[in-house]
Short mmCIF file of C-alpha atoms and ligand atoms in Angstrom, two decimals:
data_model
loop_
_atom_site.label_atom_id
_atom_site.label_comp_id
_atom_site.label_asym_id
_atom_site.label_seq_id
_atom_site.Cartn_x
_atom_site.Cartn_y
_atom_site.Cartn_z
CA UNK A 1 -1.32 -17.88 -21.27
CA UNK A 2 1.85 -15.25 -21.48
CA UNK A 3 1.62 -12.46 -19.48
CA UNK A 4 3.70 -9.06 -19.29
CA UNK A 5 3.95 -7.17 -16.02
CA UNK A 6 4.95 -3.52 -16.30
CA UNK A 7 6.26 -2.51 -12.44
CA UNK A 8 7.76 -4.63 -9.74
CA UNK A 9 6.19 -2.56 -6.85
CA UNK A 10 3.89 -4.55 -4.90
CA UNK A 11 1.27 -3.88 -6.69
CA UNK A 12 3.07 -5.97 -10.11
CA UNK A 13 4.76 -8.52 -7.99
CA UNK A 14 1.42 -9.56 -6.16
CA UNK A 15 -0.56 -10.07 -9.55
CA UNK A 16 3.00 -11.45 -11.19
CA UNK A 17 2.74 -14.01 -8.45
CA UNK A 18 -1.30 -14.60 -8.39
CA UNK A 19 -1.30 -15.39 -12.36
CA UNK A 20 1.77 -17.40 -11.90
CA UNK A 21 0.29 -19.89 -9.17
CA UNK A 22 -2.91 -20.10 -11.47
CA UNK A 23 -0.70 -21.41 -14.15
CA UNK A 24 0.48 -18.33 -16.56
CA UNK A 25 3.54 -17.46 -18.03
CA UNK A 26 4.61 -14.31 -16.61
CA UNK A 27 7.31 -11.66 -17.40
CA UNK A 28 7.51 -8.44 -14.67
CA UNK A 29 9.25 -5.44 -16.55
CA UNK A 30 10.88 -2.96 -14.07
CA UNK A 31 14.40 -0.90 -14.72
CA UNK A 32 15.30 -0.99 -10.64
CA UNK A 33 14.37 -4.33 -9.78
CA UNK A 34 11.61 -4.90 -7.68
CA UNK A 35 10.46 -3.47 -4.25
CA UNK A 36 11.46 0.49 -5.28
CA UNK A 37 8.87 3.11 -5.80
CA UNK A 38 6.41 3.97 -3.53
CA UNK A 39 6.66 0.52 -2.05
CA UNK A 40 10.39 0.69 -0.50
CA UNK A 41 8.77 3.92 1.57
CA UNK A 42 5.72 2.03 2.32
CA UNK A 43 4.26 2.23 6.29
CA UNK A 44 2.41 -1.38 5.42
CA UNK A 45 -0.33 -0.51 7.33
CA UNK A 46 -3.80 -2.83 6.81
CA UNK A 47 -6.03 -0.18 8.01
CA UNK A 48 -8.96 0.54 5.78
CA UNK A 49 -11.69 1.93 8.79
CA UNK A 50 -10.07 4.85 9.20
CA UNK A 51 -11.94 8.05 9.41
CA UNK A 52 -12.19 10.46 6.02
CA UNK A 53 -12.32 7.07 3.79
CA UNK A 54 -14.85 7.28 1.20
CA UNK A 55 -17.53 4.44 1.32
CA UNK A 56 -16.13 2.77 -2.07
CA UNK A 57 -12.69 2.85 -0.71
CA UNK A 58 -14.00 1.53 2.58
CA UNK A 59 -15.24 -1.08 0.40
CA UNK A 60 -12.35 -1.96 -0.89
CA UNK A 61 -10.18 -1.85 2.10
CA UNK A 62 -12.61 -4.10 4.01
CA UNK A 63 -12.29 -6.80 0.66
CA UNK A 64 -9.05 -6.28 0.83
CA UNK A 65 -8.35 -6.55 4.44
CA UNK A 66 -10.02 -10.09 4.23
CA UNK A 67 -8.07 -11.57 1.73
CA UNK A 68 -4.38 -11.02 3.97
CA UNK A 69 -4.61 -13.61 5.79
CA UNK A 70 -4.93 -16.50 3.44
CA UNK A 71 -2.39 -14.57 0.94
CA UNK A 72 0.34 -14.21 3.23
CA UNK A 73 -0.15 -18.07 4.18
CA UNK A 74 0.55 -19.07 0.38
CA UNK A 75 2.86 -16.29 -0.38
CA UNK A 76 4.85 -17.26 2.87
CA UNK A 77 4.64 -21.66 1.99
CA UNK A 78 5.35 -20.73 -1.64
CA UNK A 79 8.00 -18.73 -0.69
CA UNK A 80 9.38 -20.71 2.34
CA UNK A 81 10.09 -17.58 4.15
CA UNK A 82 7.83 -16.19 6.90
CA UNK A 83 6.74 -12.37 7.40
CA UNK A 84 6.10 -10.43 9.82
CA UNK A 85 2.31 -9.74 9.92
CA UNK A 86 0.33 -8.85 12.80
CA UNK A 87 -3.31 -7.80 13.40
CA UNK A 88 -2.18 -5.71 16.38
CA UNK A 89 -5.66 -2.97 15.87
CA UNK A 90 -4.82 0.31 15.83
CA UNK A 91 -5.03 3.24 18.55
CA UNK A 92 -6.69 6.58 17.40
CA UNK A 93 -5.41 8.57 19.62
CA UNK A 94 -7.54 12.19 20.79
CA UNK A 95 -5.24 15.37 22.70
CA UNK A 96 -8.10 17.66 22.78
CA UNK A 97 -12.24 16.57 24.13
CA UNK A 98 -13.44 17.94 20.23
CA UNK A 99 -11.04 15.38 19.05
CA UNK A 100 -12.30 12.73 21.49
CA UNK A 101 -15.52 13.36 20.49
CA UNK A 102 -14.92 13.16 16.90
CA UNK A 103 -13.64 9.42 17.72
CA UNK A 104 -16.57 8.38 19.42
CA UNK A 105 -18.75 9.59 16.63
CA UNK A 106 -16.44 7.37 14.07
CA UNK A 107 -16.82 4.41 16.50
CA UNK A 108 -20.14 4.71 16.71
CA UNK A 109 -20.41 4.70 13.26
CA UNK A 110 -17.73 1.73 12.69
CA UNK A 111 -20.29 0.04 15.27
CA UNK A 112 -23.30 0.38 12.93
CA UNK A 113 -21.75 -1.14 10.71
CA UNK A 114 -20.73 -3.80 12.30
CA UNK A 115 -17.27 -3.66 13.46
CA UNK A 116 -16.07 -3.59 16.73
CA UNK A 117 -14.30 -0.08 17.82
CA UNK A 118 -13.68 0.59 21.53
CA UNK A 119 -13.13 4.52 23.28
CA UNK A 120 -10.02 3.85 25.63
CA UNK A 121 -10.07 6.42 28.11
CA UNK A 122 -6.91 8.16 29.55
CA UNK A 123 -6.26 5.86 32.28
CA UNK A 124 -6.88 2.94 30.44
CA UNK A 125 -4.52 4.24 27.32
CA UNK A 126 -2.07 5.02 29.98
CA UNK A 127 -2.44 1.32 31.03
CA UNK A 128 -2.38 -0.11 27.55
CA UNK A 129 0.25 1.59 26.33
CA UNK A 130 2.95 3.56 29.24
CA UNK A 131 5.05 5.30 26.60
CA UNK A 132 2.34 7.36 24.85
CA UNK A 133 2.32 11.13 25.72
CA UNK A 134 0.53 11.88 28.99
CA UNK A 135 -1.49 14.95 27.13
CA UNK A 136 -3.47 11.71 25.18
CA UNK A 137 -6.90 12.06 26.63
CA UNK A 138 -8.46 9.00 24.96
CA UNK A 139 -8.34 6.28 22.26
CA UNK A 140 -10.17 4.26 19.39
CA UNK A 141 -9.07 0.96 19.13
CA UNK A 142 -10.02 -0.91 15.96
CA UNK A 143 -8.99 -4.47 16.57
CA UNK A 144 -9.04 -5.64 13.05
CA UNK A 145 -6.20 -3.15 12.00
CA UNK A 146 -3.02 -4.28 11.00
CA UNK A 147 0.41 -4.50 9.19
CA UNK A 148 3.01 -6.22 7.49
CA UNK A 149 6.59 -5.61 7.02
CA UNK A 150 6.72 -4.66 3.35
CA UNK A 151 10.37 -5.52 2.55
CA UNK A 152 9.90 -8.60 3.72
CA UNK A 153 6.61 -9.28 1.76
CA UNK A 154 8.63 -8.16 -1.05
CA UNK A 155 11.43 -10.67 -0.42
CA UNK A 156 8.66 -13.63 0.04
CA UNK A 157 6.69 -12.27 -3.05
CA UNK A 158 9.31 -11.96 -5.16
CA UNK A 159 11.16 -15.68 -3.87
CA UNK A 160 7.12 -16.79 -4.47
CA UNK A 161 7.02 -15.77 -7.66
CA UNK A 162 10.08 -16.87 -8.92
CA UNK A 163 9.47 -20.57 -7.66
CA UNK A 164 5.89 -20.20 -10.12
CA UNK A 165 8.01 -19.40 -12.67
CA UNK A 166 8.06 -15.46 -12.85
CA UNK A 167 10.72 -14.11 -15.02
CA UNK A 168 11.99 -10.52 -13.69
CA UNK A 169 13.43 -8.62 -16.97
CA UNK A 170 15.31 -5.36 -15.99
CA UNK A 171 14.24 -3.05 -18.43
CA UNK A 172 12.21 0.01 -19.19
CA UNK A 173 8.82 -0.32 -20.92
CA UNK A 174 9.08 2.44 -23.27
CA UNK A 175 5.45 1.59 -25.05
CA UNK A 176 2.48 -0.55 -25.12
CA UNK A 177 1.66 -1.45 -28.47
CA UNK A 178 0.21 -4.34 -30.35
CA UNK A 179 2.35 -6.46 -32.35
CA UNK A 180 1.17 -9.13 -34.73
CA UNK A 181 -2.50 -8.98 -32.79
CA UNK A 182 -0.72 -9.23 -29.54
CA UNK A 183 -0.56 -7.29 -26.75
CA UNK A 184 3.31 -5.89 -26.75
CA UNK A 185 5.65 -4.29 -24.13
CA UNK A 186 8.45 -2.04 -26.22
CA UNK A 187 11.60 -1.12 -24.83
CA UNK A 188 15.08 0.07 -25.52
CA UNK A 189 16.88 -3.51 -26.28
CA UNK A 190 14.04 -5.67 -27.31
CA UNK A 191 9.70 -5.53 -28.48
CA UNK A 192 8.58 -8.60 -25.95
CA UNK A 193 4.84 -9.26 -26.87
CA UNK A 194 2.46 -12.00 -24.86
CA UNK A 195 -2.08 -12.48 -24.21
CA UNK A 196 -2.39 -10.01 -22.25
CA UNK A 197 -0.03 -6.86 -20.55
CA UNK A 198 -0.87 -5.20 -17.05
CA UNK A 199 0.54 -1.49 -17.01
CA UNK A 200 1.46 -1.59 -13.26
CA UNK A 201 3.52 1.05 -12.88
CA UNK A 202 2.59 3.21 -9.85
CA UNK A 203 2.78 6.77 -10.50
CA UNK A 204 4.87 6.45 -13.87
CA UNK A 205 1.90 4.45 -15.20
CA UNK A 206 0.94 7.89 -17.03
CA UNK A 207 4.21 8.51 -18.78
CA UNK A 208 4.02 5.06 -20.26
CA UNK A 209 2.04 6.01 -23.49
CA UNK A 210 -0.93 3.20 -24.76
CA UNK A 211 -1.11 3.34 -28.25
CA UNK A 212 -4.78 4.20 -29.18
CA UNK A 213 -5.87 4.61 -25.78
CA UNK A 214 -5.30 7.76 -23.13
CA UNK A 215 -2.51 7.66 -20.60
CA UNK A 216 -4.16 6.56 -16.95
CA UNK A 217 -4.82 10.08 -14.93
CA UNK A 218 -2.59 9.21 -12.17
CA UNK A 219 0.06 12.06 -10.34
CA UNK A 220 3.15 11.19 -7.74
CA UNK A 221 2.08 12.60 -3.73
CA UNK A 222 5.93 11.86 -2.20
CA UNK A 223 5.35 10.56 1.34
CA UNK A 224 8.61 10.48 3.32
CA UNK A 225 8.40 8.21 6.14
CA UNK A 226 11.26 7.38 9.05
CA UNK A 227 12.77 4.17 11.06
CA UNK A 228 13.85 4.56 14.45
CA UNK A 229 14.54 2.16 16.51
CA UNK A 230 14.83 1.71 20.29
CA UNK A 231 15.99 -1.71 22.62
CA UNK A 232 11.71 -2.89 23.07
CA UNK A 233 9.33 -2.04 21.16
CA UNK A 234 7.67 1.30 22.51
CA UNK A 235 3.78 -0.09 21.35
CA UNK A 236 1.87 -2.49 21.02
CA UNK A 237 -0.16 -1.47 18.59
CA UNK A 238 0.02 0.81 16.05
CA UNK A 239 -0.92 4.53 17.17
CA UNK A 240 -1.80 7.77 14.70
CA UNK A 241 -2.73 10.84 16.30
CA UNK A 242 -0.74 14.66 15.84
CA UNK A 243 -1.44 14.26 12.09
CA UNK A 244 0.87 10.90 11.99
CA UNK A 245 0.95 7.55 12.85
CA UNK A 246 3.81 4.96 14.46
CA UNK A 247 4.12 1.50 13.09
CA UNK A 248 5.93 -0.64 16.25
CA UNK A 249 7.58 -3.74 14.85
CA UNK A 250 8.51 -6.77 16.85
CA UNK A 251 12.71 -6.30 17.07
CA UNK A 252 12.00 -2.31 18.34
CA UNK A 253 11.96 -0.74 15.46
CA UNK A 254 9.35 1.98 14.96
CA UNK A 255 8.10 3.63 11.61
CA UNK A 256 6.88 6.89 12.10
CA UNK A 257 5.00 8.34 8.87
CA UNK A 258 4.17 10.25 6.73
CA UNK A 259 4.51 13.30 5.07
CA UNK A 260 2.10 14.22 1.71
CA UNK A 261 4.02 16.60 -0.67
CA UNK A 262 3.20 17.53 -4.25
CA UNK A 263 6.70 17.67 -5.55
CA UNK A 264 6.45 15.60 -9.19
CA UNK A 265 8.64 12.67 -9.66
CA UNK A 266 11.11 14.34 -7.28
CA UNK A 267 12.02 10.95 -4.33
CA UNK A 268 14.46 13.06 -2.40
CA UNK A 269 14.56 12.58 1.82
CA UNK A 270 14.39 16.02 2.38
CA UNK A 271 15.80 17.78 5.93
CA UNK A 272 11.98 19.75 6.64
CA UNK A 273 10.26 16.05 6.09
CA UNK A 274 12.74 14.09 8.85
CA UNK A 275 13.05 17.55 10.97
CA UNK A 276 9.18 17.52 11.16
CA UNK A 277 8.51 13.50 12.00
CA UNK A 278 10.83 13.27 14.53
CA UNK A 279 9.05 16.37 16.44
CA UNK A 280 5.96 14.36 15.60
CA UNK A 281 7.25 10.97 16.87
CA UNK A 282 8.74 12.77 19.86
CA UNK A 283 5.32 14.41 20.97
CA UNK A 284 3.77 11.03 20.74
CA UNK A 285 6.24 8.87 22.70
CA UNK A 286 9.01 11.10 24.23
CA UNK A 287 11.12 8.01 24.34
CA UNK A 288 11.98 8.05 21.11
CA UNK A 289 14.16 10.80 21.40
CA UNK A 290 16.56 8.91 22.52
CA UNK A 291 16.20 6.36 19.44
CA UNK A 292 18.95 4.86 17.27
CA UNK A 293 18.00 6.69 14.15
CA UNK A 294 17.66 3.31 11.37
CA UNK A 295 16.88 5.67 8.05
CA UNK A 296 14.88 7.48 6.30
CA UNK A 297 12.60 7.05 2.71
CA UNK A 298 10.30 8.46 0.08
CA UNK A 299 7.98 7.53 -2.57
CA UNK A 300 5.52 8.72 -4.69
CA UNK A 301 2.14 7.50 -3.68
CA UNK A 302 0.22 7.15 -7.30
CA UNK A 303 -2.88 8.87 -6.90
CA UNK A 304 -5.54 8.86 -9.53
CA UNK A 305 -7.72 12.04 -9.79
CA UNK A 306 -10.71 10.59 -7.41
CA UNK A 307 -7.90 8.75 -5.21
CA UNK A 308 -9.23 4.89 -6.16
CA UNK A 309 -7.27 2.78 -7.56
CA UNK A 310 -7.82 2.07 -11.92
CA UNK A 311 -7.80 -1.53 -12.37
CA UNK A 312 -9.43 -3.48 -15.07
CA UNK A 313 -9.04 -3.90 -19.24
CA UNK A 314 -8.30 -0.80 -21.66
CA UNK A 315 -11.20 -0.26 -23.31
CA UNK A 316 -9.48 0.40 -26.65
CA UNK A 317 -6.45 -1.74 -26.46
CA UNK A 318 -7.43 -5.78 -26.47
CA UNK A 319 -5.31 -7.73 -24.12
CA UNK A 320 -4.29 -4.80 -21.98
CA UNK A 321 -5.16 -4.34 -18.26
CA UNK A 322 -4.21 -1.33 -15.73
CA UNK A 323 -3.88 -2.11 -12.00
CA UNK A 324 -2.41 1.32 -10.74
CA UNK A 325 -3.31 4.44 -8.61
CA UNK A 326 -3.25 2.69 -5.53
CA UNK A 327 -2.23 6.13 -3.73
CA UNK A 328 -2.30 5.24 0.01
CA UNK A 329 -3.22 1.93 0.24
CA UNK A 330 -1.17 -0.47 -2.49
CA UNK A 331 0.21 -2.67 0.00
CA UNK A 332 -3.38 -3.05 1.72
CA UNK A 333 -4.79 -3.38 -1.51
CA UNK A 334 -2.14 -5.55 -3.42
CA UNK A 335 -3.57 -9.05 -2.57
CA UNK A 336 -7.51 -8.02 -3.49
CA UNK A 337 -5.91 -6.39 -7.06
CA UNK A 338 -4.17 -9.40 -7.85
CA UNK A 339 -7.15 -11.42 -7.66
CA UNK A 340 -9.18 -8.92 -9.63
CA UNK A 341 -6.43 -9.02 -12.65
CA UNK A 342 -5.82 -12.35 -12.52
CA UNK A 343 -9.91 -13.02 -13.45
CA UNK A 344 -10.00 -11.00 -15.91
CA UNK A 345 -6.78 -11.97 -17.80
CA UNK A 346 -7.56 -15.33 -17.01
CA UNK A 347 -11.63 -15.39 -17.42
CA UNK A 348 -12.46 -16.46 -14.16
CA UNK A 349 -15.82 -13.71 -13.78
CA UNK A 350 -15.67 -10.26 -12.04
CA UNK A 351 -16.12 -9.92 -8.26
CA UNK A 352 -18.07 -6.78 -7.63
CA UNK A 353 -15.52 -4.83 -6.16
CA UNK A 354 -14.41 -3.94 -9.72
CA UNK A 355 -17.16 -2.23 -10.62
CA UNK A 356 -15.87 0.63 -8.49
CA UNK A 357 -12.30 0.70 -10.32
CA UNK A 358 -13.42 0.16 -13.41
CA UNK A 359 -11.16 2.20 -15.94
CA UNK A 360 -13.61 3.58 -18.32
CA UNK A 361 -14.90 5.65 -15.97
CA UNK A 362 -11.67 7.58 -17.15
CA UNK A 363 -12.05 7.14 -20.43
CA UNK A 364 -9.45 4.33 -20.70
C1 LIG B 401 5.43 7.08 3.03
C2 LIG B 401 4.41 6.12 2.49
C3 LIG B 401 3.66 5.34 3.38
C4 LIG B 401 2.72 4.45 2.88
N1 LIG B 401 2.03 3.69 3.76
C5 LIG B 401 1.13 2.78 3.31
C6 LIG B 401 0.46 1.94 4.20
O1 LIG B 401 0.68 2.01 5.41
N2 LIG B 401 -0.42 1.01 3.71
C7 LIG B 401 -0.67 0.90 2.37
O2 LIG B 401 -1.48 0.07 1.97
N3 LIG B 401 -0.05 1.71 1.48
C8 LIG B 401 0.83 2.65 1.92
N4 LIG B 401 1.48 3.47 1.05
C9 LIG B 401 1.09 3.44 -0.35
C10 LIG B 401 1.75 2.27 -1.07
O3 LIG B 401 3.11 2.26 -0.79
C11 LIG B 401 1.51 2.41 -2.58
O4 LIG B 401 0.14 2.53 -2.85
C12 LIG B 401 2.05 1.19 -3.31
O5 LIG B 401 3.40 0.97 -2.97
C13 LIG B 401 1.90 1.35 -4.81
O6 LIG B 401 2.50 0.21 -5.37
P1 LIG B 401 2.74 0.11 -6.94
O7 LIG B 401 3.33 -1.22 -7.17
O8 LIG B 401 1.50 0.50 -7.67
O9 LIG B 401 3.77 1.29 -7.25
P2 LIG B 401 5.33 1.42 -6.94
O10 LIG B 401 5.69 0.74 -5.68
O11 LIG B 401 5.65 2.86 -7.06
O12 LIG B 401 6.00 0.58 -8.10
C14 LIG B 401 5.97 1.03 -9.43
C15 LIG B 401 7.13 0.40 -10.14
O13 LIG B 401 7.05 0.75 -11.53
C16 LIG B 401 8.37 0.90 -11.99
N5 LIG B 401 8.41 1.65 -13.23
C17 LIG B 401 8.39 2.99 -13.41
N6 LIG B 401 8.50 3.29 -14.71
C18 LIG B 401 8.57 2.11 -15.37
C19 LIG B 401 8.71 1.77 -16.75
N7 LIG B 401 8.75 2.71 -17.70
N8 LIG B 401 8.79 0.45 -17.08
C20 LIG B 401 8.71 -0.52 -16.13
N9 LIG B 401 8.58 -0.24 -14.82
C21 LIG B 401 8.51 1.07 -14.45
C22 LIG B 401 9.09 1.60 -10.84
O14 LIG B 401 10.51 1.41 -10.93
C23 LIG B 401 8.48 0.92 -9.64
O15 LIG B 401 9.27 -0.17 -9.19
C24 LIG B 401 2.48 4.36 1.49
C25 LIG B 401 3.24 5.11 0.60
C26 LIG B 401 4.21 5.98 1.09
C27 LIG B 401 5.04 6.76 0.12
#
């Protein structure tokens, strides 16, 4: 089986990888390599009880979320390159009693359901974790939260990949077509045509027109995100709270996301977006004031018009699959979506979660 990927975010490079180690022939189309888009500016968070999730997405997340374990283990042996991944939970973190009481309402809930979420309150957040901001009044922890560092997933994904096989072609898919009954991927040098194509493509996936089918409904949200960096890490966990969050890694670097901007295809850093996370990363931990400032990146989050992701076969276009509008969560997501487009390019049955992604509820 020959298979076209159109996008080496993570998103493409995750199902590029999955088909490959279940035995297809696989070609990833991208004209900046792989890792850029929305995924270079990627927080990498594995987080999918947070609060204001719909119960589909929570779904997902939760399918997801189970899955990272056992993917990271093969894309890290295929690879032979480890990652830094760490289920470190995640502190919610309350400055006001409405907003502690909202918490407690969402653990209670998270509770009913069946996962664990504790209330810390300020002395014991205080204990936990010295270098938040004293005006924190109280916590949720959710254990099973998580992250990954995505460049490094990207690295091992890619290295993966290429030891199944995967060919990356740098090149611009210009059309999807059919050629000679195939599926076909046009572009500026050369028609390349295989069984099946997955338009992966993040939040270009719309510009990149389907012949006889519509263009997926999916927009750019530019999310600017920073890296600062201080001698130990300032967390141990990963802490949102002031309308942000802080990702701590495990050399003392610290992410500190995220702005949401509707801007169009524009990826600038802009001076407003880093101006406004550092006062937000300040608030939180004062320390990081003093920081070495590491960077600073954007992407455009692909959003579809009811914020799930579209994944699944064009209804009017044989041997073509979509697997994009992953908005917030693609790297959360990526392993789960792999394993839903590899079945169906490969005929292996359809897990349920796919009934809520389905891309004819678009028309597609
Ligand atoms: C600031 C920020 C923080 C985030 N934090 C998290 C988080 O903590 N957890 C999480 O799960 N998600 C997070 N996300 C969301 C996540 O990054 C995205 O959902 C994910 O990266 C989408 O991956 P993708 O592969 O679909 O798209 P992209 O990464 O955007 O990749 C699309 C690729 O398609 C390529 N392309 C474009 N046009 C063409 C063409 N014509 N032909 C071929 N290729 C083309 C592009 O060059 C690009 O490489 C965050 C996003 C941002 C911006």
């Amino acid at each position: 089986m020959q298979v076209i990927v159109v996008g080496a975010g993570v998103v493409g490079c995750a199902i590029a990888y999955e088909l490959a180690a279940r035995g297809a022939a696989v070609r990833v189309i991208d004209p900046r390599g792989s890792g850029q888009g929305a995924t270079r500016a990627s927080a990498g968070m594995l987080a999918p009880y947070i609060e204001g999730h719909s119960a589909a997405l929570l779904q997902l997340g939760v399918a997801g979320l189970d899955q990272y374990e056992r993917f990271i283990g093969r894309v890290s042996a295929d690879a032979r390159r480890s990652i830094e991944y760490r289920r470190t939970g995640t502190l919610q973190v309350a400055r006001t009693d409405e907003e502690a009481r909202a918490l407690e309402r969402h653990g209670r809930a998270l509770a009913d359901s069946g996962v664990t979420a504790t209330m810390l309150d300020q002395g014991e957040l205080s204990r936990s974790e010295p270098a938040l901001t004293t005006e924190a009044r109280a916590a949720l922890l959710i254990p099973p939260h998580g992250y990954v560092r995505v460049a490094a997933l990207m690295e091992a994904l890619v290295g993966a990949g290429v030891n199944r096989g995967v060919q990356l072609v740098v090149a611009r898919a210009r059309r999807i077509a059919h050629l000679n009954g195939r599926a076909a991927v046009e572009t500026a040098e050369a028609t390349l045509d295989a069984d099946a194509v997955v338009l992966a493509a993040g939040s270009w996936s719309g510009g990149i027109p389907v012949d006889t089918a519509p263009s997926p409904p999916v927009r750019p949200v530019r999310g600017q995100i920073l890296q600062l960096r201080l001698p130990q890490p300032p967390l141990s966990r990963i802490v949102w709270g002031s309308g942000g969050y802080m990702v701590p890694w495990e050399d003392g670097s610290v992410l500190v996301g995220s702005t949401a901007e509707e801007v169009g295809f524009d990826e600038s850093v802009t001076a407003d977006g880093v101006r406004r996370l550092l006062e937000r990363a300040e608030r939180l931990v004062p320390a990081l004031g003093g920081a070495v400032f590491e960077g600073a990146r954007a992407g455009l989050r692909p959003a579809s018009t009811d914020e799930l992701p579209i994944i699944g076969p064009s209804k009017g276009m044989p041997g073509v699959f979509y697997a994009t509008g992953h908005y917030r969560n693609g790297v959360l997501l990526a392993p789960l979506t792999a394993s839903l487009v590899a079945d169906l390019v490969l005929g292996g049955g359809e897990r349920p979660e796919l009934q809520l992604v389905r891309p004819d509820r678009f028309g597609l």
